[in-house]
PDB file of C-alpha atoms in Angstrom:
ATOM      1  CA  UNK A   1       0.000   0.000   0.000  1.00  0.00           C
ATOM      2  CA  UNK A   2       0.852   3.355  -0.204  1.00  0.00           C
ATOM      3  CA  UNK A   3      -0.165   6.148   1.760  1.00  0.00           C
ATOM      4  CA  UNK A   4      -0.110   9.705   1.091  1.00  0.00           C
ATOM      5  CA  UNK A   5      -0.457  12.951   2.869  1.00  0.00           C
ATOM      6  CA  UNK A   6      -4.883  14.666   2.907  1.00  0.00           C
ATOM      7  CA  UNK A   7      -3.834  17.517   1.424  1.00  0.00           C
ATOM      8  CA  UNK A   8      -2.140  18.741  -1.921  1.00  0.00           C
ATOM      9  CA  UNK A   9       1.212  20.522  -2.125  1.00  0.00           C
ATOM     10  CA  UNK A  10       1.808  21.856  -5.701  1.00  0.00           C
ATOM     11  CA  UNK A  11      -1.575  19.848  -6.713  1.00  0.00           C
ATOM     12  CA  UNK A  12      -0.455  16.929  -5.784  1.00  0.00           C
ATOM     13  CA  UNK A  13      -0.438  14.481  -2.938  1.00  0.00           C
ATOM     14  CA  UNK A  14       2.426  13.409  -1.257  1.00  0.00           C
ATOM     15  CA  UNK A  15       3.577   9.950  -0.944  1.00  0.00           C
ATOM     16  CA  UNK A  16       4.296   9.529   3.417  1.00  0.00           C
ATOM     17  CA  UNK A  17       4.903   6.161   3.484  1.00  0.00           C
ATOM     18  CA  UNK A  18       5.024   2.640   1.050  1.00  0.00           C
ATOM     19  CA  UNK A  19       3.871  -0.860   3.247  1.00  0.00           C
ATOM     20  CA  UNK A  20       5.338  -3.505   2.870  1.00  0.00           C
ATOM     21  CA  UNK A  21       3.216  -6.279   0.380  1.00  0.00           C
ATOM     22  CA  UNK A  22       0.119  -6.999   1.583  1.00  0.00           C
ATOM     23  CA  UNK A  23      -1.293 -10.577   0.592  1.00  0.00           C
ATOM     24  CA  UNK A  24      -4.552 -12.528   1.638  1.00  0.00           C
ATOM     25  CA  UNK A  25      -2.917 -15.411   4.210  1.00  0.00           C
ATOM     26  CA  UNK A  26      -4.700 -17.904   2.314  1.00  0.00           C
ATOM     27  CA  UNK A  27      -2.850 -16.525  -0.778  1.00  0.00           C
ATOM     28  CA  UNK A  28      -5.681 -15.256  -4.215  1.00  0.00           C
ATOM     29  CA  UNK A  29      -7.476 -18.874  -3.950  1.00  0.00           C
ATOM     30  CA  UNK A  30      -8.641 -17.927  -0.518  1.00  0.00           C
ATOM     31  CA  UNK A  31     -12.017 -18.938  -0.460  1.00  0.00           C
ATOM     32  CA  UNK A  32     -13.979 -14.970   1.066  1.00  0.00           C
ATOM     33  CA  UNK A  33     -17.708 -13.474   0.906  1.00  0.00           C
ATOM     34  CA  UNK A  34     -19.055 -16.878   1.096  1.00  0.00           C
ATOM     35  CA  UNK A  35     -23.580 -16.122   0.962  1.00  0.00           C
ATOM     36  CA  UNK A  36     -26.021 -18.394   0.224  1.00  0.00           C
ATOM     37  CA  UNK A  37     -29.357 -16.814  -1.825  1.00  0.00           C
ATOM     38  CA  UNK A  38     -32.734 -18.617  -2.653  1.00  0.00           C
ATOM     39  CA  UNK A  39     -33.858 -19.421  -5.705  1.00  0.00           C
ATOM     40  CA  UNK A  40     -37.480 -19.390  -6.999  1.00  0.00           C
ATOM     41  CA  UNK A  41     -37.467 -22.949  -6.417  1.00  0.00           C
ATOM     42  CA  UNK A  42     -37.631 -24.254  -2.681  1.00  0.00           C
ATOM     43  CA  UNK A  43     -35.435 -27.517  -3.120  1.00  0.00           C
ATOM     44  CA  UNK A  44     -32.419 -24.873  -4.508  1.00  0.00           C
ATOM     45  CA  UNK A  45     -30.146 -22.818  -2.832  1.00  0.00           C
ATOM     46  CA  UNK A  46     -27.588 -20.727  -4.552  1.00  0.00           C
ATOM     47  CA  UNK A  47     -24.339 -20.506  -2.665  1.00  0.00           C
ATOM     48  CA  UNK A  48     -21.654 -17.729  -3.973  1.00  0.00           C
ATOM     49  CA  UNK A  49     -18.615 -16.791  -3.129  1.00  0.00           C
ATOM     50  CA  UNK A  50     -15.311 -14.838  -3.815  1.00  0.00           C
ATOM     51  CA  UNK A  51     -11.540 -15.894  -4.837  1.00  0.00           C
ATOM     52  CA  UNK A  52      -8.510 -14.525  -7.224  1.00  0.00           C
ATOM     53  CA  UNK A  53      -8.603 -17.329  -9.047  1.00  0.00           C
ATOM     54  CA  UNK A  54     -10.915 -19.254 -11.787  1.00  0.00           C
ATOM     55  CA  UNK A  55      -8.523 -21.842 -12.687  1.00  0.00           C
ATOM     56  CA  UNK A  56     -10.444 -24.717 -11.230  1.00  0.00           C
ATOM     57  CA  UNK A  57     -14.513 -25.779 -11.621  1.00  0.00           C
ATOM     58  CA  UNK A  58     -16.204 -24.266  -8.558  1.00  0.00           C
ATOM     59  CA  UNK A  59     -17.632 -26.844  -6.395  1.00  0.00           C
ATOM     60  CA  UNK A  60     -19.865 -27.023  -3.316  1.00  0.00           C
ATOM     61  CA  UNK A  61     -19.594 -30.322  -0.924  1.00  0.00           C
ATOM     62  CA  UNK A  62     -22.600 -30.609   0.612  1.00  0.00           C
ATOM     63  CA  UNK A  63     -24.482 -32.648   3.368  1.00  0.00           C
ATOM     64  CA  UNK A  64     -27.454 -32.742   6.653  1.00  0.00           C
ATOM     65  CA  UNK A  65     -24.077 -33.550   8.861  1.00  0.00           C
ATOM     66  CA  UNK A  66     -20.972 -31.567   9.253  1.00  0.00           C
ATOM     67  CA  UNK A  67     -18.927 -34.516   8.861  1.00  0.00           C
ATOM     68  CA  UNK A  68     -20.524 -35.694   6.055  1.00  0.00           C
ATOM     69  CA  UNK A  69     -20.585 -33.646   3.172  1.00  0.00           C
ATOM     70  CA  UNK A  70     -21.520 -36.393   1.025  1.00  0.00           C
ATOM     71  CA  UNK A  71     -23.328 -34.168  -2.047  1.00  0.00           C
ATOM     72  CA  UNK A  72     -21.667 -32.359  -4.877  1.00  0.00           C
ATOM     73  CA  UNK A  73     -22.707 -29.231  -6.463  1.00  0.00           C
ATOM     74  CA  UNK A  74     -20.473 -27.399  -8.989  1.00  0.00           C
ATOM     75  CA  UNK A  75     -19.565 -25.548 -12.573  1.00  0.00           C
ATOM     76  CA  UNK A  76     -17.358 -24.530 -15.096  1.00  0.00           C
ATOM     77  CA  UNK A  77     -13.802 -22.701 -14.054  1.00  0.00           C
ATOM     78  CA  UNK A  78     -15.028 -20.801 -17.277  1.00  0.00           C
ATOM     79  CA  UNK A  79     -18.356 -19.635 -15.546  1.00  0.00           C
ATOM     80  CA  UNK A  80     -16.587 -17.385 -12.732  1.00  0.00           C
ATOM     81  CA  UNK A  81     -17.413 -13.909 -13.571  1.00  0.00           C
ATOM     82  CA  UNK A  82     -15.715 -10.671 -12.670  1.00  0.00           C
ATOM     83  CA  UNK A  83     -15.486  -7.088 -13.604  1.00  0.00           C
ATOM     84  CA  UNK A  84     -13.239  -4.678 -14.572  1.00  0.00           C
ATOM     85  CA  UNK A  85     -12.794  -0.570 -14.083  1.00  0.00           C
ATOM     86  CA  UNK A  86     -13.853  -0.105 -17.601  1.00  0.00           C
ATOM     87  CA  UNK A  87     -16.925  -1.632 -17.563  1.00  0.00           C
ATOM     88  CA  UNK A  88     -18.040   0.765 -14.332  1.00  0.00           C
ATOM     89  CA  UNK A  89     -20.770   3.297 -14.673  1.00  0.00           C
ATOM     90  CA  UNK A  90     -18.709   6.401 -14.208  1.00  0.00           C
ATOM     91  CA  UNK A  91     -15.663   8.645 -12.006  1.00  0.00           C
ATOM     92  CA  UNK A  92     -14.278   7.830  -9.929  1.00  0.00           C
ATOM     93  CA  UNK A  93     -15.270   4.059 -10.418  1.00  0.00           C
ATOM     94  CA  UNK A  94     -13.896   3.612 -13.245  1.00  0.00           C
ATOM     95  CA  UNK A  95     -10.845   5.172 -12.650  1.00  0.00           C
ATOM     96  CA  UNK A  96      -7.913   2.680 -12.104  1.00  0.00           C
ATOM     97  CA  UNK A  97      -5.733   4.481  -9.672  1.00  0.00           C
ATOM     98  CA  UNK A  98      -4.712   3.698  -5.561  1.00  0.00           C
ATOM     99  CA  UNK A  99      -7.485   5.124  -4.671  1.00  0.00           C
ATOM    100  CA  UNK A 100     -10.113   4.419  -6.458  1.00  0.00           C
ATOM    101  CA  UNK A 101     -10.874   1.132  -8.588  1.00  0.00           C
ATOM    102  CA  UNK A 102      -9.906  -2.809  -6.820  1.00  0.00           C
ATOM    103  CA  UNK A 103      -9.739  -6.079  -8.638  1.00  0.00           C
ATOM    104  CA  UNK A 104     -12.903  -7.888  -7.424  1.00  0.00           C
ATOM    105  CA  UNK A 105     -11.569 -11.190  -8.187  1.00  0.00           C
ATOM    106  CA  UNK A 106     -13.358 -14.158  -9.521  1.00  0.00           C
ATOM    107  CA  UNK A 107     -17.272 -14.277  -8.267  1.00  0.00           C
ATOM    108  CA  UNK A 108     -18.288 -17.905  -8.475  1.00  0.00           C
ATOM    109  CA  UNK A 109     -22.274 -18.893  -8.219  1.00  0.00           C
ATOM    110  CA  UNK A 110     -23.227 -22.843  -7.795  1.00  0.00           C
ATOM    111  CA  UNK A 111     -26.311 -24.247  -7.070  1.00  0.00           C
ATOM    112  CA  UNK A 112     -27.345 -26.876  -4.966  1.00  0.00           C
ATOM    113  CA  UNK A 113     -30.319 -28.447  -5.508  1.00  0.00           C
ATOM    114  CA  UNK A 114     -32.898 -31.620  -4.455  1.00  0.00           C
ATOM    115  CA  UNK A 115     -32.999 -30.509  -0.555  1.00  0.00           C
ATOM    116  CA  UNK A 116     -35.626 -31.023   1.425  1.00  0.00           C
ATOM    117  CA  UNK A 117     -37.798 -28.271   3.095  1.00  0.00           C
ATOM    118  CA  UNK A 118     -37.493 -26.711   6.401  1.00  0.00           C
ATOM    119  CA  UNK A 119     -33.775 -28.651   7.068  1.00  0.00           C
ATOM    120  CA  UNK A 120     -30.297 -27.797   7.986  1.00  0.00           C
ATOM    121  CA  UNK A 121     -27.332 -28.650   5.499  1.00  0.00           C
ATOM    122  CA  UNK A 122     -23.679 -27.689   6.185  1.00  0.00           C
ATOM    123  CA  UNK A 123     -21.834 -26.935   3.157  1.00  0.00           C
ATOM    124  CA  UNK A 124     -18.216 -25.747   2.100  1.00  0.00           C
ATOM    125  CA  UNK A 125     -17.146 -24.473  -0.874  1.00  0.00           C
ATOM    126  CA  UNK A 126     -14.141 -23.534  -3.140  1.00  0.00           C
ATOM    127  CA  UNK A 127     -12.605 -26.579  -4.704  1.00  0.00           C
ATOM    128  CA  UNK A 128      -9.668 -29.196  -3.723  1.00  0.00           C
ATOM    129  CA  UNK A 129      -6.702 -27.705  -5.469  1.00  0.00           C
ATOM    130  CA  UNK A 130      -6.620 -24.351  -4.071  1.00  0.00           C
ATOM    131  CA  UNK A 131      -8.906 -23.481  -1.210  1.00  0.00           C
ATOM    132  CA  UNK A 132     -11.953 -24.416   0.870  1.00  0.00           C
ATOM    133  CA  UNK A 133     -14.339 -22.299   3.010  1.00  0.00           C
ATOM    134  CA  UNK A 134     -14.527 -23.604   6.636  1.00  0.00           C
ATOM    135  CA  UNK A 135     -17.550 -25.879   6.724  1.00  0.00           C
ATOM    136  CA  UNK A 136     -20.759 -23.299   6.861  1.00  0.00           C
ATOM    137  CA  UNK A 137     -24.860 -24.348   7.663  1.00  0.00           C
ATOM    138  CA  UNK A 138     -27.894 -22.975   6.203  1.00  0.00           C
ATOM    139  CA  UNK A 139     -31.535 -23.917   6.483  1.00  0.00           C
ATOM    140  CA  UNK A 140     -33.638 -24.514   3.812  1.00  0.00           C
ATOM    141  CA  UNK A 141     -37.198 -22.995   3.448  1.00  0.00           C
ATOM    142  CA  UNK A 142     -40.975 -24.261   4.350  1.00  0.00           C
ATOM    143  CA  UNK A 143     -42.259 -27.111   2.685  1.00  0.00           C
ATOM    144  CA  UNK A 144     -45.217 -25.824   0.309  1.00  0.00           C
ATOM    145  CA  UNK A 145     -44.907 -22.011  -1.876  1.00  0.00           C
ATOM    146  CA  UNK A 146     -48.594 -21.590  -0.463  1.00  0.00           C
ATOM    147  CA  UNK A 147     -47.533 -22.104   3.767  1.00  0.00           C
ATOM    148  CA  UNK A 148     -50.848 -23.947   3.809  1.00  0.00           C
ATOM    149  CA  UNK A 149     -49.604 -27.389   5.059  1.00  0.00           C
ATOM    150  CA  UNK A 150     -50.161 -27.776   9.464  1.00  0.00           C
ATOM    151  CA  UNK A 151     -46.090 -28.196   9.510  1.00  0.00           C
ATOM    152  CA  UNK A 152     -45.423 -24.870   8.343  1.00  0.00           C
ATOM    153  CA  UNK A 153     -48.437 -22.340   8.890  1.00  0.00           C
ATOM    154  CA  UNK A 154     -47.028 -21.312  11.946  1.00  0.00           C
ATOM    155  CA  UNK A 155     -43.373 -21.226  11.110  1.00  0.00           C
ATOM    156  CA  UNK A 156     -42.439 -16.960  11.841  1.00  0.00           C
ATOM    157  CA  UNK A 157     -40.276 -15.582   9.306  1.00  0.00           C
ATOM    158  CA  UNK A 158     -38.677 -12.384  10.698  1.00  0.00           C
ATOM    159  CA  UNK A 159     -36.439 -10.277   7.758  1.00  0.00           C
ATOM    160  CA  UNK A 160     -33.041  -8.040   8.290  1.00  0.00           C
ATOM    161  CA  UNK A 161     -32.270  -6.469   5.238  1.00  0.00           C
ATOM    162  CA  UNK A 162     -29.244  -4.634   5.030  1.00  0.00           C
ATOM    163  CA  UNK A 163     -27.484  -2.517   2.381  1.00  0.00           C
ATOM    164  CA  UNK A 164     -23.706  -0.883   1.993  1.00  0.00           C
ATOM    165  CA  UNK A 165     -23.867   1.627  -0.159  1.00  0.00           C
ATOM    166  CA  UNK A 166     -20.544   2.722   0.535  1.00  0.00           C
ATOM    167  CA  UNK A 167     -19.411   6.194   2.658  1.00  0.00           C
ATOM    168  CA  UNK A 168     -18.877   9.792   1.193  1.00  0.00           C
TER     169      UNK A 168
END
């Protein structure tokens, strides 16, 4: 990194100070920003995550015990996406400078699919050449689209929502 002084001398800022390198400690194929999403079908859940990497099909091992992740979920190395500065909407986003514009990496999306409703899975993700999450759990939604069946009609769904928008 490299840091500079807040204000301008001669229109410019200073450089203070240059860090020493700064790497991930699980190196670019760190598996990071792990979330799981639903899908608009209830047996599916979509689990997505971040690396540096898309050298390697991105897999999900999957399972109703933690010590048995005995399902496999996954898709083409070629299916990672990512971005890049010039394809942002505008200054200073697309401006590839210290300051402004970071490599998001590789943002890989796989699906698991055919669980059952209203159950806990653990799950890990990445793949076995470069990096795995640590094992993570979700829970799978009610049984019926309609929440008319007697095993979920009283089952309380309470909702955070939360947005970063980023800080001017």
């Amino acid at each position: 990194f490299r840091y500079y002084k807040a204000s301008q001398v001669n229109g410019r800022y200073p450089l203070v100070a240059v860090s020493n390198e700064v790497t991930l400690s699980g190196g670019n194929t760190e598996v990071l920003q792990v979330h799981t999403s639903l899908t608009s079908n209830p047996t599916e859940m979509q689990i997505t995550w971040v690396t540096g990497s898309n050298n390697y099909d991105s897999v999900v091992q999957f399972g109703t015990s933690k010590t048995n992740l005995n399902r496999i979920a996954s898709t083409p190395a070629s299916s990672a996406i990512t971005y890049s500065a010039n394809q942002m909407c505008g200054s200073p986003a697309n401006v590839t400078s210290q300051q402004t514009f970071r490599d998001p990496g590789f943002i890989h999306t796989v699906t698991i699919t055919g669980l059952e409703p209203n159950s806990f899975y653990f799950y890990k993700c990445g793949n076995e050449y470069e990096s795995w999450s640590d094992v993570l759990w979700l829970r799978t939604n009610p049984s019926s689209e309609n929440y008319t069946d007697s095993e979920t009609s009283e089952i309380n769904t309470k909702w955070i929502i939360y947005g970063d928008m980023g800080v001017r």
